[in-house]
């Protein structure tokens, strides 16, 4: 069983492109656990997807990012995908184990 962390902190249309990737992962590895870090705008929408196991909201302030890093460090992820190409996502993923 693999665990995936996917950063998608932009808009809904951009997430739809990632939905294809998520569905492909679930189809090839049905026991995988997929966690998506989302923006405030996408949070409720991404929660409605059955193939996503957990959605974590990124609050775009310094304290919110520190709390996110602490929360993500408490888990182990086999794969980290920064699909949104944002600097903040790369920096947060750098601090993970």
Short mmCIF file of C-alpha atoms in Angstrom, two decimals:
data_model
loop_
_atom_site.label_atom_id
_atom_site.label_comp_id
_atom_site.label_asym_id
_atom_site.label_seq_id
_atom_site.Cartn_x
_atom_site.Cartn_y
_atom_site.Cartn_z
CA UNK A 1 0.00 0.00 0.00
CA UNK A 2 1.46 3.33 -1.08
CA UNK A 3 0.62 6.77 0.24
CA UNK A 4 0.57 9.83 -1.97
CA UNK A 5 0.59 13.51 -1.08
CA UNK A 6 -0.57 15.78 -3.86
CA UNK A 7 -0.34 19.59 -3.74
CA UNK A 8 -3.08 21.30 -5.70
CA UNK A 9 -3.50 24.76 -4.18
CA UNK A 10 -4.93 26.61 -7.14
CA UNK A 11 -8.39 26.74 -8.71
CA UNK A 12 -11.01 24.10 -9.45
CA UNK A 13 -10.26 23.84 -13.17
CA UNK A 14 -6.64 23.09 -12.40
CA UNK A 15 -7.67 20.38 -9.95
CA UNK A 16 -9.70 18.66 -12.66
CA UNK A 17 -6.44 18.04 -14.50
CA UNK A 18 -5.10 16.36 -11.37
CA UNK A 19 -8.25 14.29 -11.00
CA UNK A 20 -7.16 12.26 -14.02
CA UNK A 21 -3.87 11.49 -12.27
CA UNK A 22 -5.62 10.59 -9.01
CA UNK A 23 -8.05 8.26 -10.78
CA UNK A 24 -5.16 6.59 -12.57
CA UNK A 25 -3.31 6.03 -9.29
CA UNK A 26 -6.41 4.52 -7.67
CA UNK A 27 -7.08 2.31 -10.69
CA UNK A 28 -3.52 0.91 -10.68
CA UNK A 29 -3.17 0.73 -6.88
CA UNK A 30 -6.63 0.47 -5.29
CA UNK A 31 -5.20 0.23 -1.77
CA UNK A 32 -3.26 3.48 -2.07
CA UNK A 33 -3.98 6.38 0.24
CA UNK A 34 -4.21 9.76 -1.48
CA UNK A 35 -4.02 13.02 0.45
CA UNK A 36 -4.53 16.33 -1.33
CA UNK A 37 -3.39 19.70 0.02
CA UNK A 38 -5.88 22.20 -1.36
CA UNK A 39 -6.64 25.88 -1.33
CA UNK A 40 -9.55 27.27 0.64
CA UNK A 41 -11.52 27.67 -2.61
CA UNK A 42 -11.16 24.00 -3.61
CA UNK A 43 -11.47 22.33 -0.22
CA UNK A 44 -15.18 21.43 -0.27
CA UNK A 45 -15.09 20.46 -3.95
CA UNK A 46 -12.12 18.09 -3.55
CA UNK A 47 -13.73 16.48 -0.49
CA UNK A 48 -16.57 15.32 -2.74
CA UNK A 49 -14.24 13.03 -4.75
CA UNK A 50 -14.44 9.39 -3.66
CA UNK A 51 -10.93 8.60 -4.85
CA UNK A 52 -9.36 11.17 -2.49
CA UNK A 53 -8.91 9.78 1.02
CA UNK A 54 -8.01 13.00 2.84
CA UNK A 55 -8.07 16.70 2.00
CA UNK A 56 -5.99 19.18 3.97
CA UNK A 57 -6.59 22.90 3.59
CA UNK A 58 -3.63 25.24 3.10
CA UNK A 59 -4.18 28.54 4.86
CA UNK A 60 -2.02 31.02 3.03
CA UNK A 61 -0.29 32.70 5.97
CA UNK A 62 2.93 31.92 7.80
CA UNK A 63 1.32 30.27 10.82
CA UNK A 64 -0.96 28.21 8.58
CA UNK A 65 2.02 26.91 6.63
CA UNK A 66 3.92 26.00 9.80
CA UNK A 67 0.88 24.10 11.14
CA UNK A 68 0.55 22.32 7.80
CA UNK A 69 4.19 21.22 7.85
CA UNK A 70 3.79 19.87 11.40
CA UNK A 71 0.64 17.97 10.43
CA UNK A 72 2.21 16.51 7.28
CA UNK A 73 5.40 15.51 9.12
CA UNK A 74 3.34 13.32 11.45
CA UNK A 75 2.57 11.05 8.46
CA UNK A 76 4.82 9.21 6.05
CA UNK A 77 4.25 9.61 2.32
CA UNK A 78 5.83 7.35 -0.28
CA UNK A 79 5.31 9.93 -3.02
CA UNK A 80 4.95 13.71 -2.90
CA UNK A 81 3.62 15.38 -6.05
CA UNK A 82 3.65 19.17 -6.34
CA UNK A 83 1.23 19.39 -9.22
CA UNK A 84 0.51 23.09 -8.80
CA UNK A 85 4.12 24.25 -9.41
CA UNK A 86 3.93 26.84 -6.63
CA UNK A 87 7.03 27.80 -4.65
CA UNK A 88 5.18 27.39 -1.36
CA UNK A 89 4.34 23.78 -2.25
CA UNK A 90 7.97 23.00 -3.08
CA UNK A 91 9.14 24.61 0.17
CA UNK A 92 6.58 22.74 2.28
CA UNK A 93 7.44 19.43 0.59
CA UNK A 94 11.14 20.12 1.28
CA UNK A 95 10.46 20.03 5.03
CA UNK A 96 8.74 16.63 4.92
CA UNK A 97 10.52 13.42 5.85
#
